[in-house]
Amino acid sequence: MAYSDKVLDHYNNPRNVGALDKSSSKVGTGIVGAPECGDVMKLQIEVEGDRIVDAKFKTFGCGSAIASSSLATEWIKGKTVDEALEIKNTAIVEELSLPPVKIHCSVLAEDAIKSAVRDYKEKQQESQS
Amino acid sequence: MDPCPQCGAAPTSPLACSACGALLDPPADTDPWALFGLEPGPSVDGERLRKELRRVSRLVHPDFHGSDAANRDLAERNSARLNEAYEVLRDDYARADRLVRLLGGPDEQAERQMPQAFLMEVLEWNEAVEEARDAAPGSPPRAALDALSDDLQARREASLAELVVGLEGLPPADNPGLPERLTEARKLLNALRYLDRTLADIRELRLEQAAR
């Protein structure tokens, strides 16, 4: 099975690899995994107001998992947290031309966004109460 | 087991009649325990398993069923089924995985959530592998990787033992608390997948480093 050009591009030049300060109240961290293959993905967002101003990821997994998370960070930057939640894995599948056996990689990326936003929102609630 | 359709004797394997040597064709969904004449369960007697493999292998061996093509095909199929069942039953992980499925427990699609703290650990294991990748022999990252490898191996053994305890006495399928026990078993199996993935990565890295 060959990877699409877009997958190879993200795999060879992943965008936004790295880490944000996990302890900051402006940063939400999501970690998700795929037990089928043992892939693990960390995605972090930094939020100003309600807008995502920065996003970083670290993924240990196959090319499709790396490309899915790289693309996800590109897409959520500049969006509000609620807009980011609307990103569906199917859009990632379409953009990267992922084959059926790699769809779970896109699900992982969607879950990672949701998990990072949830962590951010929980932090905000804690700081308000 | 039904009597052998060829000679009427009671077969001692669902794959072949030991009395007359006729090949049998059990239903495709016959579980691996049944193919070995065993009751499903989390533990298995390895010695008994190997003996049964040797005995039935001979009964279904294609060399003894070569006279006509259909018979030889069935012999090949039965040999493959026997070997596949053996691979499942001899492996602690595969056996527990199959038992959970056989009893209607969740697969890794249905029960996939792992605690954040655990996934954070998995991330750290992966980072340790990455840091050791280009590190010199004897350097701290390499030593850390050796320690991690030992730790993961020990956790693997402990998890497999815990898995057997958690599934002990199953079936019967009407066991009280069965769904919860099967869910717990699936979570352990999931954790083992992550462990095994990292252990495989470490083995691969060591081979790479040895080849340099």
mmCIF file of C-alpha atoms in Angstrom:
data_model
loop_
_atom_site.group_PDB
_atom_site.id
_atom_site.type_symbol
_atom_site.label_atom_id
_atom_site.label_comp_id
_atom_site.label_asym_id
_atom_site.label_seq_id
_atom_site.Cartn_x
_atom_site.Cartn_y
_atom_site.Cartn_z
ATOM 1 C CA MET A 1 0.000 0.000 0.000
ATOM 2 C CA ALA A 2 1.440 3.343 -1.042
ATOM 3 C CA TYR A 3 1.071 6.517 0.974
ATOM 4 C CA SER A 4 -0.501 9.502 -0.784
ATOM 5 C CA ASP A 5 1.708 12.485 -1.632
ATOM 6 C CA LYS A 6 0.035 14.531 1.082
ATOM 7 C CA VAL A 7 0.740 11.887 3.709
ATOM 8 C CA LEU A 8 4.368 11.711 2.601
ATOM 9 C CA ASP A 9 4.635 15.496 2.704
ATOM 10 C CA HIS A 10 3.377 15.669 6.312
ATOM 11 C CA TYR A 11 5.458 12.637 7.258
ATOM 12 C CA ASN A 12 8.675 14.078 5.848
ATOM 13 C CA ASN A 13 7.965 17.661 6.954
ATOM 14 C CA PRO A 14 5.664 17.382 9.933
ATOM 15 C CA ARG A 15 4.217 20.760 10.981
ATOM 16 C CA ASN A 16 4.097 21.856 14.584
ATOM 17 C CA VAL A 17 6.038 19.029 16.178
ATOM 18 C CA GLY A 18 6.903 19.829 19.765
ATOM 19 C CA ALA A 19 5.443 20.588 23.152
ATOM 20 C CA LEU A 20 3.726 23.454 24.952
ATOM 21 C CA ASP A 21 3.872 24.140 28.675
ATOM 22 C CA LYS A 22 1.511 21.513 30.073
ATOM 23 C CA SER A 23 1.117 23.396 33.368
ATOM 24 C CA SER A 24 -0.043 26.658 31.768
ATOM 25 C CA SER A 25 -3.738 27.466 32.265
ATOM 26 C CA LYS A 26 -3.885 28.546 28.610
ATOM 27 C CA VAL A 27 -2.690 25.148 27.361
ATOM 28 C CA GLY A 28 -4.875 22.085 26.872
ATOM 29 C CA THR A 29 -3.224 18.673 26.457
ATOM 30 C CA GLY A 30 -4.811 15.598 24.941
ATOM 31 C CA ILE A 31 -3.211 12.171 24.792
ATOM 32 C CA VAL A 32 -4.899 9.383 22.885
ATOM 33 C CA GLY A 33 -3.880 5.936 21.747
ATOM 34 C CA ALA A 34 -4.914 3.182 19.370
ATOM 35 C CA PRO A 35 -4.764 -0.201 21.095
ATOM 36 C CA GLU A 36 -4.973 -1.999 17.721
ATOM 37 C CA CYS A 37 -1.475 -0.874 16.817
ATOM 38 C CA GLY A 38 -0.010 0.745 19.940
ATOM 39 C CA ASP A 39 0.163 4.198 18.334
ATOM 40 C CA VAL A 40 0.101 7.113 20.756
ATOM 41 C CA MET A 41 -0.562 10.774 19.988
ATOM 42 C CA LYS A 42 -0.190 13.914 22.111
ATOM 43 C CA LEU A 43 -1.809 17.114 20.886
ATOM 44 C CA GLN A 44 -1.635 20.453 22.705
ATOM 45 C CA ILE A 45 -3.415 23.742 22.122
ATOM 46 C CA GLU A 46 -2.649 27.221 23.435
ATOM 47 C CA VAL A 47 -5.717 29.428 23.695
ATOM 48 C CA GLU A 48 -6.030 33.222 23.889
ATOM 49 C CA GLY A 49 -9.584 34.427 24.500
ATOM 50 C CA ASP A 50 -11.334 31.523 22.882
ATOM 51 C CA ARG A 51 -9.035 31.271 19.881
ATOM 52 C CA ILE A 52 -6.336 28.643 19.380
ATOM 53 C CA VAL A 53 -3.129 30.617 18.807
ATOM 54 C CA ASP A 54 -0.732 27.674 18.787
ATOM 55 C CA ALA A 55 -0.851 23.910 18.480
ATOM 56 C CA LYS A 56 1.830 21.253 18.850
ATOM 57 C CA PHE A 57 1.860 17.501 18.537
ATOM 58 C CA LYS A 58 4.019 14.487 19.158
ATOM 59 C CA THR A 59 2.990 11.199 17.594
ATOM 60 C CA PHE A 60 4.605 7.808 17.793
ATOM 61 C CA GLY A 61 3.039 5.737 15.071
ATOM 62 C CA CYS A 62 2.782 5.090 11.365
ATOM 63 C CA GLY A 63 3.030 7.680 8.596
ATOM 64 C CA SER A 64 -0.740 8.113 8.457
ATOM 65 C CA ALA A 65 -0.973 8.788 12.199
ATOM 66 C CA ILE A 66 1.814 11.376 11.987
ATOM 67 C CA ALA A 67 0.242 13.025 8.925
ATOM 68 C CA SER A 68 -3.230 13.064 10.523
ATOM 69 C CA SER A 69 -1.977 14.805 13.655
ATOM 70 C CA SER A 70 0.252 17.198 11.692
ATOM 71 C CA LEU A 71 -2.716 18.190 9.531
ATOM 72 C CA ALA A 72 -4.949 18.520 12.594
ATOM 73 C CA THR A 73 -2.590 21.052 14.206
ATOM 74 C CA GLU A 74 -2.514 23.052 10.963
ATOM 75 C CA TRP A 75 -6.269 23.124 10.746
ATOM 76 C CA ILE A 76 -7.035 24.097 14.354
ATOM 77 C CA LYS A 77 -4.571 27.005 14.519
ATOM 78 C CA GLY A 78 -6.557 30.243 14.273
ATOM 79 C CA LYS A 79 -9.868 28.524 14.961
ATOM 80 C CA THR A 80 -11.945 29.007 18.118
ATOM 81 C CA VAL A 81 -12.032 25.988 20.423
ATOM 82 C CA ASP A 82 -15.633 25.288 19.415
ATOM 83 C CA GLU A 83 -14.783 25.462 15.714
ATOM 84 C CA ALA A 84 -11.926 23.022 16.351
ATOM 85 C CA LEU A 85 -14.385 20.553 17.876
ATOM 86 C CA GLU A 86 -16.299 20.503 14.598
ATOM 87 C CA ILE A 87 -13.366 18.981 12.678
ATOM 88 C CA LYS A 88 -14.384 15.480 11.673
ATOM 89 C CA ASN A 89 -12.058 12.592 10.968
ATOM 90 C CA THR A 90 -13.744 12.135 7.586
ATOM 91 C CA ALA A 91 -12.347 15.503 6.463
ATOM 92 C CA ILE A 92 -8.843 14.285 7.398
ATOM 93 C CA VAL A 93 -9.423 11.012 5.513
ATOM 94 C CA GLU A 94 -10.462 12.998 2.449
ATOM 95 C CA GLU A 95 -7.623 15.519 2.588
ATOM 96 C CA LEU A 96 -4.937 12.828 3.023
ATOM 97 C CA SER A 97 -6.623 10.176 0.824
ATOM 98 C CA LEU A 98 -6.302 7.626 3.630
ATOM 99 C CA PRO A 99 -7.182 4.016 2.743
ATOM 100 C CA PRO A 100 -9.791 2.161 4.864
ATOM 101 C CA VAL A 101 -7.152 0.401 6.999
ATOM 102 C CA LYS A 102 -5.780 3.809 8.078
ATOM 103 C CA ILE A 103 -9.066 5.471 8.983
ATOM 104 C CA HIS A 104 -8.409 4.812 12.674
ATOM 105 C CA CYS A 105 -5.421 7.192 12.397
ATOM 106 C CA SER A 106 -7.777 10.041 11.494
ATOM 107 C CA VAL A 107 -10.126 9.037 14.332
ATOM 108 C CA LEU A 108 -7.155 9.273 16.650
ATOM 109 C CA ALA A 109 -6.448 12.838 15.478
ATOM 110 C CA GLU A 110 -10.088 13.870 15.969
ATOM 111 C CA ASP A 111 -10.077 12.321 19.440
ATOM 112 C CA ALA A 112 -6.834 14.129 20.249
ATOM 113 C CA ILE A 113 -8.365 17.519 19.394
ATOM 114 C CA LYS A 114 -11.423 16.758 21.547
ATOM 115 C CA SER A 115 -9.254 15.543 24.388
ATOM 116 C CA ALA A 116 -7.051 18.685 24.278
ATOM 117 C CA VAL A 117 -10.096 20.994 24.220
ATOM 118 C CA ARG A 118 -11.686 19.082 27.106
ATOM 119 C CA ASP A 119 -8.487 19.449 29.141
ATOM 120 C CA TYR A 120 -8.377 23.178 28.368
ATOM 121 C CA LYS A 121 -12.029 23.697 29.341
ATOM 122 C CA GLU A 122 -11.561 21.773 32.573
ATOM 123 C CA LYS A 123 -8.612 23.989 33.459
ATOM 124 C CA GLN A 124 -10.692 27.112 32.772
ATOM 125 C CA GLN A 125 -13.505 25.867 34.994
ATOM 126 C CA GLU A 126 -11.074 25.071 37.781
ATOM 127 C CA SER A 127 -9.507 28.533 37.624
ATOM 128 C CA GLN A 128 -12.957 30.173 37.734
ATOM 129 C CA SER A 129 -14.261 28.176 40.701
ATOM 130 C CA MET B 1 -18.155 -35.199 19.227
ATOM 131 C CA ASP B 2 -20.369 -36.852 16.632
ATOM 132 C CA PRO B 3 -19.455 -40.401 15.582
ATOM 133 C CA CYS B 4 -17.185 -40.698 12.547
ATOM 134 C CA PRO B 5 -19.369 -40.755 9.392
ATOM 135 C CA GLN B 6 -16.976 -43.285 7.810
ATOM 136 C CA CYS B 7 -16.621 -45.960 10.506
ATOM 137 C CA GLY B 8 -18.985 -44.907 13.318
ATOM 138 C CA ALA B 9 -16.219 -44.808 15.940
ATOM 139 C CA ALA B 10 -15.983 -41.872 18.377
ATOM 140 C CA PRO B 11 -13.256 -39.594 16.940
ATOM 141 C CA THR B 12 -10.605 -38.391 19.343
ATOM 142 C CA SER B 13 -10.100 -35.178 17.316
ATOM 143 C CA PRO B 14 -12.677 -33.070 15.462
ATOM 144 C CA LEU B 15 -10.243 -32.881 12.526
ATOM 145 C CA ALA B 16 -9.734 -36.589 11.856
ATOM 146 C CA CYS B 17 -10.930 -39.999 12.992
ATOM 147 C CA SER B 18 -8.133 -41.871 14.742
ATOM 148 C CA ALA B 19 -9.906 -45.230 14.266
ATOM 149 C CA CYS B 20 -10.203 -45.262 10.455
ATOM 150 C CA GLY B 21 -8.042 -42.277 9.510
ATOM 151 C CA ALA B 22 -10.863 -40.381 7.734
ATOM 152 C CA LEU B 23 -10.568 -36.614 7.641
ATOM 153 C CA LEU B 24 -13.394 -34.650 9.255
ATOM 154 C CA ASP B 25 -14.542 -31.128 8.437
ATOM 155 C CA PRO B 26 -15.742 -29.359 11.589
ATOM 156 C CA PRO B 27 -17.692 -26.057 11.257
ATOM 157 C CA ALA B 28 -15.573 -23.000 10.441
ATOM 158 C CA ASP B 29 -16.384 -21.329 13.774
ATOM 159 C CA THR B 30 -15.103 -24.266 15.856
ATOM 160 C CA ASP B 31 -12.962 -22.631 18.552
ATOM 161 C CA PRO B 32 -9.269 -23.477 18.961
ATOM 162 C CA TRP B 33 -9.840 -25.285 22.263
ATOM 163 C CA ALA B 34 -12.405 -27.585 20.645
ATOM 164 C CA LEU B 35 -9.964 -28.379 17.814
ATOM 165 C CA PHE B 36 -7.592 -29.638 20.514
ATOM 166 C CA GLY B 37 -10.331 -31.476 22.399
ATOM 167 C CA LEU B 38 -10.007 -29.018 25.297
ATOM 168 C CA GLU B 39 -12.472 -26.925 27.262
ATOM 169 C CA PRO B 40 -11.991 -23.145 26.788
ATOM 170 C CA GLY B 41 -10.168 -21.465 29.660
ATOM 171 C CA PRO B 42 -7.445 -18.933 30.461
ATOM 172 C CA SER B 43 -4.712 -21.482 31.242
ATOM 173 C CA VAL B 44 -3.447 -24.339 29.160
ATOM 174 C CA ASP B 45 -1.239 -27.353 29.817
ATOM 175 C CA GLY B 46 1.621 -26.742 27.390
ATOM 176 C CA GLU B 47 2.869 -30.337 27.475
ATOM 177 C CA ARG B 48 -0.588 -31.741 26.703
ATOM 178 C CA LEU B 49 -1.003 -29.176 23.930
ATOM 179 C CA ARG B 50 2.276 -30.190 22.266
ATOM 180 C CA LYS B 51 1.430 -33.909 22.510
ATOM 181 C CA GLU B 52 -1.978 -33.338 20.941
ATOM 182 C CA LEU B 53 -0.395 -31.242 18.186
ATOM 183 C CA ARG B 54 1.989 -34.083 17.337
ATOM 184 C CA ARG B 55 -0.756 -36.725 17.451
ATOM 185 C CA VAL B 56 -3.298 -34.848 15.291
ATOM 186 C CA SER B 57 -0.617 -33.468 12.926
ATOM 187 C CA ARG B 58 0.105 -37.030 11.894
ATOM 188 C CA LEU B 59 -3.602 -37.839 11.406
ATOM 189 C CA VAL B 60 -4.204 -34.844 9.136
ATOM 190 C CA HIS B 61 -0.835 -34.737 7.388
ATOM 191 C CA PRO B 62 -1.329 -34.168 3.600
ATOM 192 C CA ASP B 63 1.308 -36.853 2.863
ATOM 193 C CA PHE B 64 -1.101 -39.496 4.173
ATOM 194 C CA HIS B 65 -4.073 -38.149 2.218
ATOM 195 C CA GLY B 66 -2.556 -37.654 -1.207
ATOM 196 C CA SER B 67 -4.615 -40.189 -3.174
ATOM 197 C CA ASP B 68 -7.261 -37.774 -4.353
ATOM 198 C CA ALA B 69 -7.153 -33.996 -4.759
ATOM 199 C CA ALA B 70 -10.222 -33.180 -2.633
ATOM 200 C CA ASN B 71 -8.903 -35.235 0.259
ATOM 201 C CA ARG B 72 -5.468 -33.660 0.003
ATOM 202 C CA ASP B 73 -7.042 -30.178 0.046
ATOM 203 C CA LEU B 74 -8.975 -31.042 3.190
ATOM 204 C CA ALA B 75 -5.805 -32.414 4.780
ATOM 205 C CA GLU B 76 -3.986 -29.177 3.998
ATOM 206 C CA ARG B 77 -6.856 -27.137 5.377
ATOM 207 C CA ASN B 78 -7.058 -29.211 8.540
ATOM 208 C CA SER B 79 -3.295 -28.996 9.049
ATOM 209 C CA ALA B 80 -3.515 -25.204 8.735
ATOM 210 C CA ARG B 81 -6.448 -25.039 11.170
ATOM 211 C CA LEU B 82 -4.579 -27.204 13.666
ATOM 212 C CA ASN B 83 -1.463 -25.016 13.464
ATOM 213 C CA GLU B 84 -3.440 -21.772 13.750
ATOM 214 C CA ALA B 85 -5.287 -23.092 16.795
ATOM 215 C CA TYR B 86 -1.962 -24.131 18.327
ATOM 216 C CA GLU B 87 -0.494 -20.644 17.810
ATOM 217 C CA VAL B 88 -3.498 -19.109 19.591
ATOM 218 C CA LEU B 89 -3.494 -21.558 22.495
ATOM 219 C CA ARG B 90 0.259 -21.539 23.191
ATOM 220 C CA ASP B 91 0.478 -17.729 23.320
ATOM 221 C CA ASP B 92 -0.725 -16.211 26.604
ATOM 222 C CA TYR B 93 -1.851 -12.980 24.940
ATOM 223 C CA ALA B 94 -3.589 -14.561 21.932
ATOM 224 C CA ARG B 95 -5.310 -17.163 24.116
ATOM 225 C CA ALA B 96 -6.765 -14.579 26.512
ATOM 226 C CA ASP B 97 -7.754 -12.354 23.597
ATOM 227 C CA ARG B 98 -9.626 -15.228 21.952
ATOM 228 C CA LEU B 99 -11.301 -16.254 25.209
ATOM 229 C CA VAL B 100 -12.624 -12.721 25.757
ATOM 230 C CA ARG B 101 -14.066 -12.711 22.222
ATOM 231 C CA LEU B 102 -15.470 -16.237 22.580
ATOM 232 C CA LEU B 103 -17.354 -15.185 25.714
ATOM 233 C CA GLY B 104 -18.803 -12.131 23.947
ATOM 234 C CA GLY B 105 -16.526 -9.576 25.615
ATOM 235 C CA PRO B 106 -15.562 -6.246 24.018
ATOM 236 C CA ASP B 107 -12.877 -6.091 21.334
ATOM 237 C CA GLU B 108 -10.279 -3.308 21.139
ATOM 238 C CA GLN B 109 -12.630 -1.207 19.000
ATOM 239 C CA ALA B 110 -15.436 -1.282 21.555
ATOM 240 C CA GLU B 111 -13.246 -0.855 24.642
ATOM 241 C CA ARG B 112 -10.401 1.437 23.641
ATOM 242 C CA GLN B 113 -10.206 4.182 26.256
ATOM 243 C CA MET B 114 -7.076 4.045 28.363
ATOM 244 C CA PRO B 115 -6.345 6.296 31.357
ATOM 245 C CA GLN B 116 -4.479 9.511 30.460
ATOM 246 C CA ALA B 117 -1.766 8.643 32.979
ATOM 247 C CA PHE B 118 -1.121 5.342 31.218
ATOM 248 C CA LEU B 119 -0.978 6.935 27.766
ATOM 249 C CA MET B 120 1.418 9.534 29.168
ATOM 250 C CA GLU B 121 3.632 6.660 30.277
ATOM 251 C CA VAL B 122 3.471 5.107 26.798
ATOM 252 C CA LEU B 123 4.553 8.433 25.370
ATOM 253 C CA GLU B 124 7.508 8.487 27.772
ATOM 254 C CA TRP B 125 8.548 4.947 26.777
ATOM 255 C CA ASN B 126 8.534 6.028 23.148
ATOM 256 C CA GLU B 127 10.600 9.088 23.987
ATOM 257 C CA ALA B 128 13.115 6.916 25.835
ATOM 258 C CA VAL B 129 13.464 4.704 22.736
ATOM 259 C CA GLU B 130 13.917 7.798 20.582
ATOM 260 C CA GLU B 131 16.568 9.281 22.880
ATOM 261 C CA ALA B 132 18.528 6.029 22.899
ATOM 262 C CA ARG B 133 18.425 5.743 19.108
ATOM 263 C CA ASP B 134 21.563 7.747 18.382
ATOM 264 C CA ALA B 135 23.124 7.563 21.829
ATOM 265 C CA ALA B 136 26.571 6.037 22.270
ATOM 266 C CA PRO B 137 26.928 2.591 23.874
ATOM 267 C CA GLY B 138 27.126 2.922 27.665
ATOM 268 C CA SER B 139 25.650 6.435 27.647
ATOM 269 C CA PRO B 140 22.817 7.339 30.058
ATOM 270 C CA PRO B 141 20.022 7.074 27.429
ATOM 271 C CA ARG B 142 21.179 3.574 26.524
ATOM 272 C CA ALA B 143 21.307 2.544 30.186
ATOM 273 C CA ALA B 144 17.857 4.071 30.706
ATOM 274 C CA LEU B 145 16.547 2.025 27.820
ATOM 275 C CA ASP B 146 17.950 -1.187 29.304
ATOM 276 C CA ALA B 147 16.222 -0.377 32.588
ATOM 277 C CA LEU B 148 12.978 0.411 30.769
ATOM 278 C CA SER B 149 13.181 -2.854 28.840
ATOM 279 C CA ASP B 150 13.572 -4.866 32.068
ATOM 280 C CA ASP B 151 10.732 -2.936 33.673
ATOM 281 C CA LEU B 152 8.375 -3.468 30.736
ATOM 282 C CA GLN B 153 9.252 -7.154 30.582
ATOM 283 C CA ALA B 154 8.422 -7.525 34.277
ATOM 284 C CA ARG B 155 5.173 -5.621 33.831
ATOM 285 C CA ARG B 156 4.322 -7.841 30.877
ATOM 286 C CA GLU B 157 4.705 -10.978 33.001
ATOM 287 C CA ALA B 158 2.653 -9.435 35.809
ATOM 288 C CA SER B 159 -0.102 -8.327 33.420
ATOM 289 C CA LEU B 160 -0.332 -11.779 31.840
ATOM 290 C CA ALA B 161 -0.614 -13.358 35.292
ATOM 291 C CA GLU B 162 -3.286 -10.832 36.260
ATOM 292 C CA LEU B 163 -5.140 -11.614 33.053
ATOM 293 C CA VAL B 164 -5.259 -15.339 33.854
ATOM 294 C CA VAL B 165 -6.494 -14.639 37.393
ATOM 295 C CA GLY B 166 -9.166 -12.287 36.029
ATOM 296 C CA LEU B 167 -10.453 -14.914 33.609
ATOM 297 C CA GLU B 168 -10.106 -17.896 35.975
ATOM 298 C CA GLY B 169 -13.211 -20.098 36.107
ATOM 299 C CA LEU B 170 -14.545 -18.798 32.785
ATOM 300 C CA PRO B 171 -16.601 -20.080 31.076
ATOM 301 C CA PRO B 172 -19.490 -20.675 32.147
ATOM 302 C CA ALA B 173 -20.751 -17.614 30.362
ATOM 303 C CA ASP B 174 -23.502 -17.054 32.942
ATOM 304 C CA ASN B 175 -20.839 -16.283 35.549
ATOM 305 C CA PRO B 176 -21.930 -13.344 37.715
ATOM 306 C CA GLY B 177 -20.121 -10.142 36.863
ATOM 307 C CA LEU B 178 -19.011 -11.568 33.520
ATOM 308 C CA PRO B 179 -19.298 -8.324 31.465
ATOM 309 C CA GLU B 180 -17.193 -6.405 33.986
ATOM 310 C CA ARG B 181 -14.559 -9.143 34.106
ATOM 311 C CA LEU B 182 -14.346 -9.263 30.316
ATOM 312 C CA THR B 183 -14.046 -5.464 30.125
ATOM 313 C CA GLU B 184 -11.229 -5.532 32.680
ATOM 314 C CA ALA B 185 -9.524 -8.276 30.680
ATOM 315 C CA ARG B 186 -9.791 -6.204 27.499
ATOM 316 C CA LYS B 187 -8.211 -3.216 29.252
ATOM 317 C CA LEU B 188 -5.303 -5.415 30.329
ATOM 318 C CA LEU B 189 -4.983 -6.783 26.781
ATOM 319 C CA ASN B 190 -4.935 -3.222 25.438
ATOM 320 C CA ALA B 191 -2.188 -2.255 27.891
ATOM 321 C CA LEU B 192 -0.249 -5.341 26.795
ATOM 322 C CA ARG B 193 -0.503 -4.228 23.172
ATOM 323 C CA TYR B 194 1.210 -0.940 24.038
ATOM 324 C CA LEU B 195 3.811 -2.766 26.138
ATOM 325 C CA ASP B 196 4.523 -5.261 23.369
ATOM 326 C CA ARG B 197 4.777 -2.538 20.783
ATOM 327 C CA THR B 198 7.452 -0.729 22.800
ATOM 328 C CA LEU B 199 9.290 -3.977 23.583
ATOM 329 C CA ALA B 200 9.316 -4.779 19.853
ATOM 330 C CA ASP B 201 10.639 -1.271 19.103
ATOM 331 C CA ILE B 202 13.424 -1.793 21.654
ATOM 332 C CA ARG B 203 14.372 -5.172 20.139
ATOM 333 C CA GLU B 204 14.437 -3.627 16.682
ATOM 334 C CA LEU B 205 16.598 -0.741 17.864
ATOM 335 C CA ARG B 206 19.071 -3.141 19.485
ATOM 336 C CA LEU B 207 19.381 -5.093 16.256
ATOM 337 C CA GLU B 208 19.977 -1.860 14.357
ATOM 338 C CA GLN B 209 22.605 -0.770 16.866
ATOM 339 C CA ALA B 210 24.316 -4.156 16.839
ATOM 340 C CA ALA B 211 24.546 -3.988 13.031
ATOM 341 C CA ARG B 212 26.305 -0.624 13.046
#
